[in-house]
Amino acid sequence: MKPRGKEGAGQTEENGKGSDSDQTKDNRKGSGSDGMEEEENSAGVNQAENTREESEETKKDYIKWVEFHVTCEAMKKAYQYDLDTYGKDQHLNWVELLAILGAKYGGDFSRYKEEDLDDVAEVLMKGEKTLKELTAGMEYYPYYREAYGAVLNGMVGAYEAAGRKVYGLKAFHPIAKGFPYRDYDDFGVSRTYGYRRNHLGHDMMGQVGTPVIAVESGYVAELGWNQYGGWRVGINSFDGQRYYYYAHLRQDRPYAEGLEKGDVVQAGDVIGYIGRTGYSKEENVNNIDEYHLHFGLQLIFDESQRDGNNEIWVSLYELVRFLYQHQSEVKRDDSTKEWMRVEEIKDPSALQYEKENKDRRKNNQG
């Protein structure tokens, strides 16, 4: 049986799905239980071992819990190996490298040593062992490969920029280039508005009107008011495994002009602006103390996890640090006061999604 995670990720402060009642039982993430932080900080080996429980209700075998504690430094090193070996006989996949370390450390990257990654990469690059041979004795490698892949799979790959074919980091930092912000590792801290719960996102404090950027290409699944998240945007990845959540957007003009539910966005697009809306049943109210972006990432291994008490949200502090190397440069249109990206990209996944949608519509009409 494939390793799977513990059930019950708990509810988030503001998942931004559905109607105004998104939070609590309505549509929110998690249970808001006080035991959440203890679960979050459990050792990685126990995390994987606890994945063995089979759901008696569904008999489905899928991951039910993920703790993402991979450090920025480990991601940078693994990504560099991926980049440097692209097009060579032994192309190293950065997610596979991180999953090997995840299995070695039991998910605890406080144990990370650069030489551990170097040793793995050297064995693979020299052809001393294949990936299958290297991971044959790692009981939990398949779990970490799937779990870490759910977070990172859409972030590195081929795309076009300025008419050139490029391979590399195609995900972007959630704050536009040149705009200051501050943050800290706040995942799991307590929130009390409406009901007691844990904060299952990452807050990035910035100036009002700072452009908010789509981290990964996807389609707009949610857009509008939520009493907890205020004006918010929810974007699904094309593979259906990631739901990106951007909340507390600006009063009066929260979104990029023309953005609508169902729209396809490319990684690096401006999707909205930092504000402090939310914590109000009345729309368009500033009731948050400080201007900031609430940035969240939900993982979905089964559609039953999309809403309810079994949702999986991961810590993003280290990932945001990693993405800082790739910020979207923007320019302002003085006539509309809107910000837009300077350099357009063409993400093959977005083009494929649009083509498939077009074909489906054509078939339905036929």
XYZ file of C-alpha atoms in Angstrom:
366
model
C 0.000 0.000 0.000
C 1.222 3.500 -0.841
C 2.042 5.625 2.233
C -0.580 8.228 2.949
C -0.940 11.005 5.480
C -3.052 11.420 8.569
C -6.619 12.481 8.078
C -7.971 15.827 9.168
C -5.805 18.771 8.250
C -7.971 21.159 10.199
C -9.606 24.343 9.055
C -7.897 27.411 7.812
C -8.629 31.004 8.595
C -9.800 31.785 5.101
C -9.844 29.270 2.313
C -11.944 31.520 0.174
C -14.132 28.839 -1.337
C -17.822 29.074 -1.908
C -19.956 31.678 -0.225
C -19.562 34.110 2.634
C -19.662 31.212 5.061
C -16.445 29.663 3.789
C -14.887 29.266 7.205
C -16.004 27.101 10.051
C -18.138 24.149 9.069
C -19.516 26.024 6.153
C -16.737 25.682 3.666
C -13.616 26.433 5.591
C -10.508 24.458 6.034
C -10.161 22.287 8.930
C -11.560 21.647 12.298
C -9.893 24.491 14.118
C -8.803 21.992 16.753
C -6.240 23.032 19.328
C -4.210 19.910 18.631
C -3.321 21.049 15.144
C 0.079 22.489 15.983
C 1.166 19.325 17.772
C 0.232 17.337 14.676
C 1.998 19.806 12.438
C 5.236 19.500 14.397
C 5.240 15.695 14.593
C 8.332 13.878 13.363
C 8.402 13.105 9.672
C 8.882 9.366 10.106
C 5.805 9.164 12.297
C 4.003 11.244 9.699
C 4.714 8.687 7.002
C 4.038 5.717 9.282
C 0.681 7.160 10.255
C -0.269 7.285 6.610
C -0.909 3.564 6.621
C -4.507 3.800 7.799
C -7.024 2.850 5.138
C -10.197 4.893 4.895
C -12.997 2.479 5.751
C -15.531 4.803 4.180
C -14.010 5.122 0.746
C -11.412 2.346 0.583
C -9.371 4.825 -1.433
C -5.624 4.924 -1.072
C -4.448 8.530 -1.242
C -2.347 10.882 0.836
C -4.268 12.471 3.680
C -1.599 14.568 5.344
C 1.522 16.447 4.265
C 4.038 18.440 6.249
C 6.271 20.463 3.951
C 9.409 21.465 5.841
C 11.909 21.479 2.970
C 14.272 24.419 3.470
C 14.956 27.157 0.960
C 18.612 26.107 0.887
C 17.755 22.501 0.001
C 15.345 23.630 -2.722
C 17.933 25.980 -4.231
C 20.585 23.273 -4.335
C 18.261 20.630 -5.797
C 16.925 23.113 -8.355
C 20.462 23.997 -9.448
C 21.235 20.325 -10.067
C 18.042 20.052 -12.123
C 18.953 23.151 -14.132
C 22.608 22.200 -14.668
C 21.812 18.679 -15.884
C 18.921 19.597 -18.187
C 19.524 18.171 -21.664
C 22.236 15.816 -20.433
C 22.155 12.027 -20.297
C 21.571 12.073 -16.545
C 19.019 14.833 -15.993
C 18.339 15.120 -12.273
C 14.800 15.959 -11.204
C 14.834 18.346 -8.247
C 11.676 16.882 -6.689
C 13.161 13.387 -6.784
C 16.336 14.649 -5.098
C 14.324 16.333 -2.337
C 12.142 13.242 -1.906
C 15.256 11.106 -1.363
C 16.361 13.492 1.381
C 12.817 13.523 2.773
C 12.936 9.737 3.089
C 16.407 9.935 4.653
C 15.443 12.618 7.191
C 11.894 11.475 7.867
C 10.763 14.840 6.509
C 12.824 16.759 9.104
C 14.951 19.164 7.075
C 16.534 20.672 10.160
C 18.903 17.736 9.573
C 19.743 18.944 6.054
C 23.390 18.871 5.021
C 24.487 20.022 1.591
C 26.873 17.091 1.262
C 23.943 14.660 1.587
C 22.432 16.124 -1.563
C 25.819 16.217 -3.294
C 26.348 12.524 -2.547
C 22.979 11.545 -4.014
C 23.501 13.697 -7.098
C 26.986 12.298 -7.689
C 25.777 8.697 -7.598
C 23.041 9.462 -10.128
C 25.158 11.642 -12.431
C 27.961 9.081 -12.600
C 25.465 6.348 -13.363
C 26.612 4.279 -10.402
C 22.958 3.601 -9.604
C 19.649 4.355 -11.235
C 16.978 6.220 -9.291
C 15.084 2.953 -8.897
C 18.154 1.200 -7.513
C 19.033 4.071 -5.210
C 15.561 4.262 -3.688
C 14.861 0.517 -3.594
C 15.414 0.275 0.148
C 13.694 3.536 1.037
C 10.276 2.529 2.325
C 8.893 6.052 2.361
C 10.446 7.437 -0.808
C 7.202 6.930 -2.818
C 5.290 8.926 -0.191
C 7.719 11.846 -0.213
C 7.954 11.827 -4.000
C 4.195 12.160 -4.286
C 3.828 14.617 -1.396
C 6.662 16.935 -2.426
C 5.610 16.612 -6.040
C 2.150 17.832 -5.132
C 3.759 21.048 -3.874
C 6.500 21.526 -6.468
C 5.611 19.713 -9.697
C 4.288 22.788 -11.501
C 7.189 25.084 -10.684
C 10.064 23.980 -12.921
C 9.863 23.168 -16.611
C 9.982 24.455 -20.162
C 8.274 27.665 -21.272
C 8.687 30.570 -23.683
C 9.835 34.041 -22.632
C 10.369 36.916 -25.061
C 10.108 34.452 -27.936
C 12.851 32.219 -26.519
C 12.455 28.660 -25.314
C 13.575 28.458 -21.700
C 13.932 25.711 -19.110
C 13.950 26.629 -15.464
C 11.883 28.106 -12.676
C 8.542 29.112 -14.146
C 6.774 29.796 -10.857
C 6.934 33.326 -9.454
C 7.118 34.986 -6.064
C 3.653 36.231 -4.943
C 4.827 39.864 -4.587
C 5.864 41.899 -7.647
C 9.509 42.851 -8.104
C 10.606 46.075 -6.442
C 7.832 46.189 -3.843
C 8.914 45.837 -0.203
C 7.322 43.383 2.190
C 8.135 41.613 5.431
C 7.157 38.214 6.732
C 7.998 35.494 9.204
C 7.138 31.839 9.683
C 3.559 32.201 10.940
C 2.022 28.898 9.847
C -0.098 27.351 12.602
C -0.379 30.388 14.882
C -3.740 31.005 16.537
C -6.592 33.024 15.012
C -9.788 33.864 16.897
C -12.122 35.877 14.623
C -15.382 33.941 14.316
C -13.970 30.847 16.012
C -10.645 29.561 17.288
C -8.450 28.059 14.575
C -4.895 27.812 13.311
C -3.496 30.060 10.615
C -2.886 27.781 7.651
C -1.312 30.294 5.311
C 1.551 32.746 5.048
C 1.082 36.465 5.725
C 3.198 38.953 3.781
C 2.962 42.512 5.108
C 3.258 45.219 2.456
C 1.982 48.560 1.238
C -1.595 49.004 0.093
C -1.859 48.541 -3.655
C 1.225 46.344 -3.971
C 0.652 44.079 -6.999
C -0.075 40.439 -6.138
C 1.302 37.874 -8.591
C 0.029 34.465 -9.726
C 2.641 32.019 -8.455
C 1.740 29.239 -10.889
C -0.306 29.180 -14.071
C -3.867 27.996 -13.538
C -7.501 29.002 -13.738
C -9.502 31.233 -11.411
C -11.730 28.964 -9.323
C -12.926 31.503 -6.741
C -13.210 35.267 -6.872
C -15.226 37.589 -4.665
C -15.968 38.386 -1.047
C -15.456 36.119 1.937
C -16.113 37.350 5.465
C -12.785 35.969 6.684
C -10.512 36.575 3.702
C -12.197 39.719 2.406
C -11.718 40.174 -1.320
C -9.887 37.033 -2.413
C -8.820 34.956 -5.398
C -8.502 31.169 -5.540
C -6.549 29.645 -8.429
C -6.419 25.939 -9.287
C -3.369 24.416 -10.947
C -4.089 22.657 -14.215
C -3.252 19.236 -12.781
C -5.845 19.777 -10.032
C -3.425 19.163 -7.153
C -2.832 22.735 -5.981
C -5.259 25.447 -4.924
C -3.572 28.823 -4.438
C -5.353 31.281 -2.202
C -4.714 35.053 -2.120
C -6.737 37.032 0.444
C -7.318 40.437 2.126
C -7.045 42.259 -1.193
C -7.535 45.991 -1.616
C -10.777 47.779 -0.843
C -12.798 49.056 -3.840
C -10.365 47.794 -6.518
C -9.078 44.421 -5.314
C -8.393 42.655 -8.607
C -6.475 43.153 -11.816
C -8.800 44.836 -14.292
C -11.032 42.354 -16.091
C -10.122 39.317 -13.986
C -13.072 36.928 -13.782
C -13.877 33.495 -12.424
C -12.867 30.852 -14.952
C -10.079 32.938 -16.494
C -6.756 31.300 -17.283
C -3.797 33.125 -15.755
C -0.129 32.667 -16.509
C 2.474 32.468 -13.765
C 3.765 35.998 -13.204
C 0.495 37.763 -14.087
C -0.810 40.520 -11.828
C -4.027 39.209 -10.281
C -4.775 41.743 -7.530
C -3.497 44.223 -4.969
C -2.585 44.049 -1.294
C -5.188 45.440 1.105
C -6.678 44.689 4.505
C -10.259 43.647 3.742
C -12.025 40.899 5.650
C -13.301 39.870 9.082
C -16.686 41.289 8.161
C -19.953 39.869 6.880
C -20.467 43.140 5.034
C -18.640 43.381 1.717
C -15.753 45.729 0.974
C -14.878 46.432 4.615
C -11.356 47.057 5.922
C -11.336 45.241 9.244
C -7.834 43.742 9.263
C -5.299 45.642 11.358
C -2.407 45.605 8.905
C -2.100 45.673 5.129
C -0.932 42.250 4.018
C -1.387 39.382 1.609
C -2.585 36.083 3.031
C -1.055 33.474 0.719
C -2.155 29.857 1.061
C -1.564 26.570 -0.734
C -3.897 23.591 -0.466
C -2.932 20.142 -1.755
C -5.585 17.886 -3.248
C -5.003 14.168 -3.765
C -8.704 13.291 -3.908
C -11.731 15.476 -4.619
C -13.096 14.671 -1.157
C -10.275 16.845 0.211
C -11.233 19.964 -1.697
C -13.680 21.176 0.980
C -14.228 20.167 4.575
C -12.265 18.877 7.532
C -9.777 16.813 5.521
C -8.180 19.680 3.602
C -4.384 19.802 3.477
C -2.618 23.174 3.748
C 1.149 23.466 3.878
C 3.647 25.900 5.352
C 4.934 28.314 2.696
C 7.628 30.353 4.447
C 10.568 28.427 2.974
C 8.938 28.154 -0.454
C 8.370 31.918 -0.574
C 12.036 32.437 0.295
C 12.983 30.124 -2.560
C 10.717 31.934 -5.039
C 12.233 35.320 -4.167
C 14.842 34.703 -6.878
C 12.076 34.895 -9.494
C 9.903 37.984 -9.092
C 7.668 39.345 -11.813
C 8.687 42.779 -13.057
C 5.677 45.065 -13.521
C 4.865 48.462 -15.022
C 2.070 50.930 -14.304
C -0.454 52.218 -16.809
C -1.018 55.776 -15.629
C -4.291 56.075 -17.532
C -5.907 53.138 -15.726
C -3.669 53.038 -12.621
C -3.309 49.315 -13.242
C -0.088 47.340 -12.969
C 0.837 44.694 -15.529
C 3.764 42.383 -16.123
C 6.637 43.594 -18.287
C 7.617 40.282 -19.883
C 4.981 37.875 -21.115
C 5.546 34.125 -20.987
C 3.890 31.179 -22.674
C 3.432 28.278 -20.306
C 2.753 25.057 -22.275
C 0.448 23.811 -19.521
C -1.750 26.901 -19.927
C -1.815 26.581 -23.700
C -2.718 22.891 -23.434
C -5.507 23.599 -20.944
C -6.997 26.289 -23.191
C -6.809 23.989 -26.222
C -8.539 21.154 -24.367
C -11.256 23.520 -23.152
C -11.781 24.808 -26.668
C -12.024 21.249 -28.010
C -14.519 20.312 -25.285
C -16.720 23.300 -26.078
C -16.565 22.449 -29.760
C -17.541 18.824 -29.110
C -20.390 19.877 -26.822
C -21.733 22.227 -29.464
C -21.407 19.531 -32.114
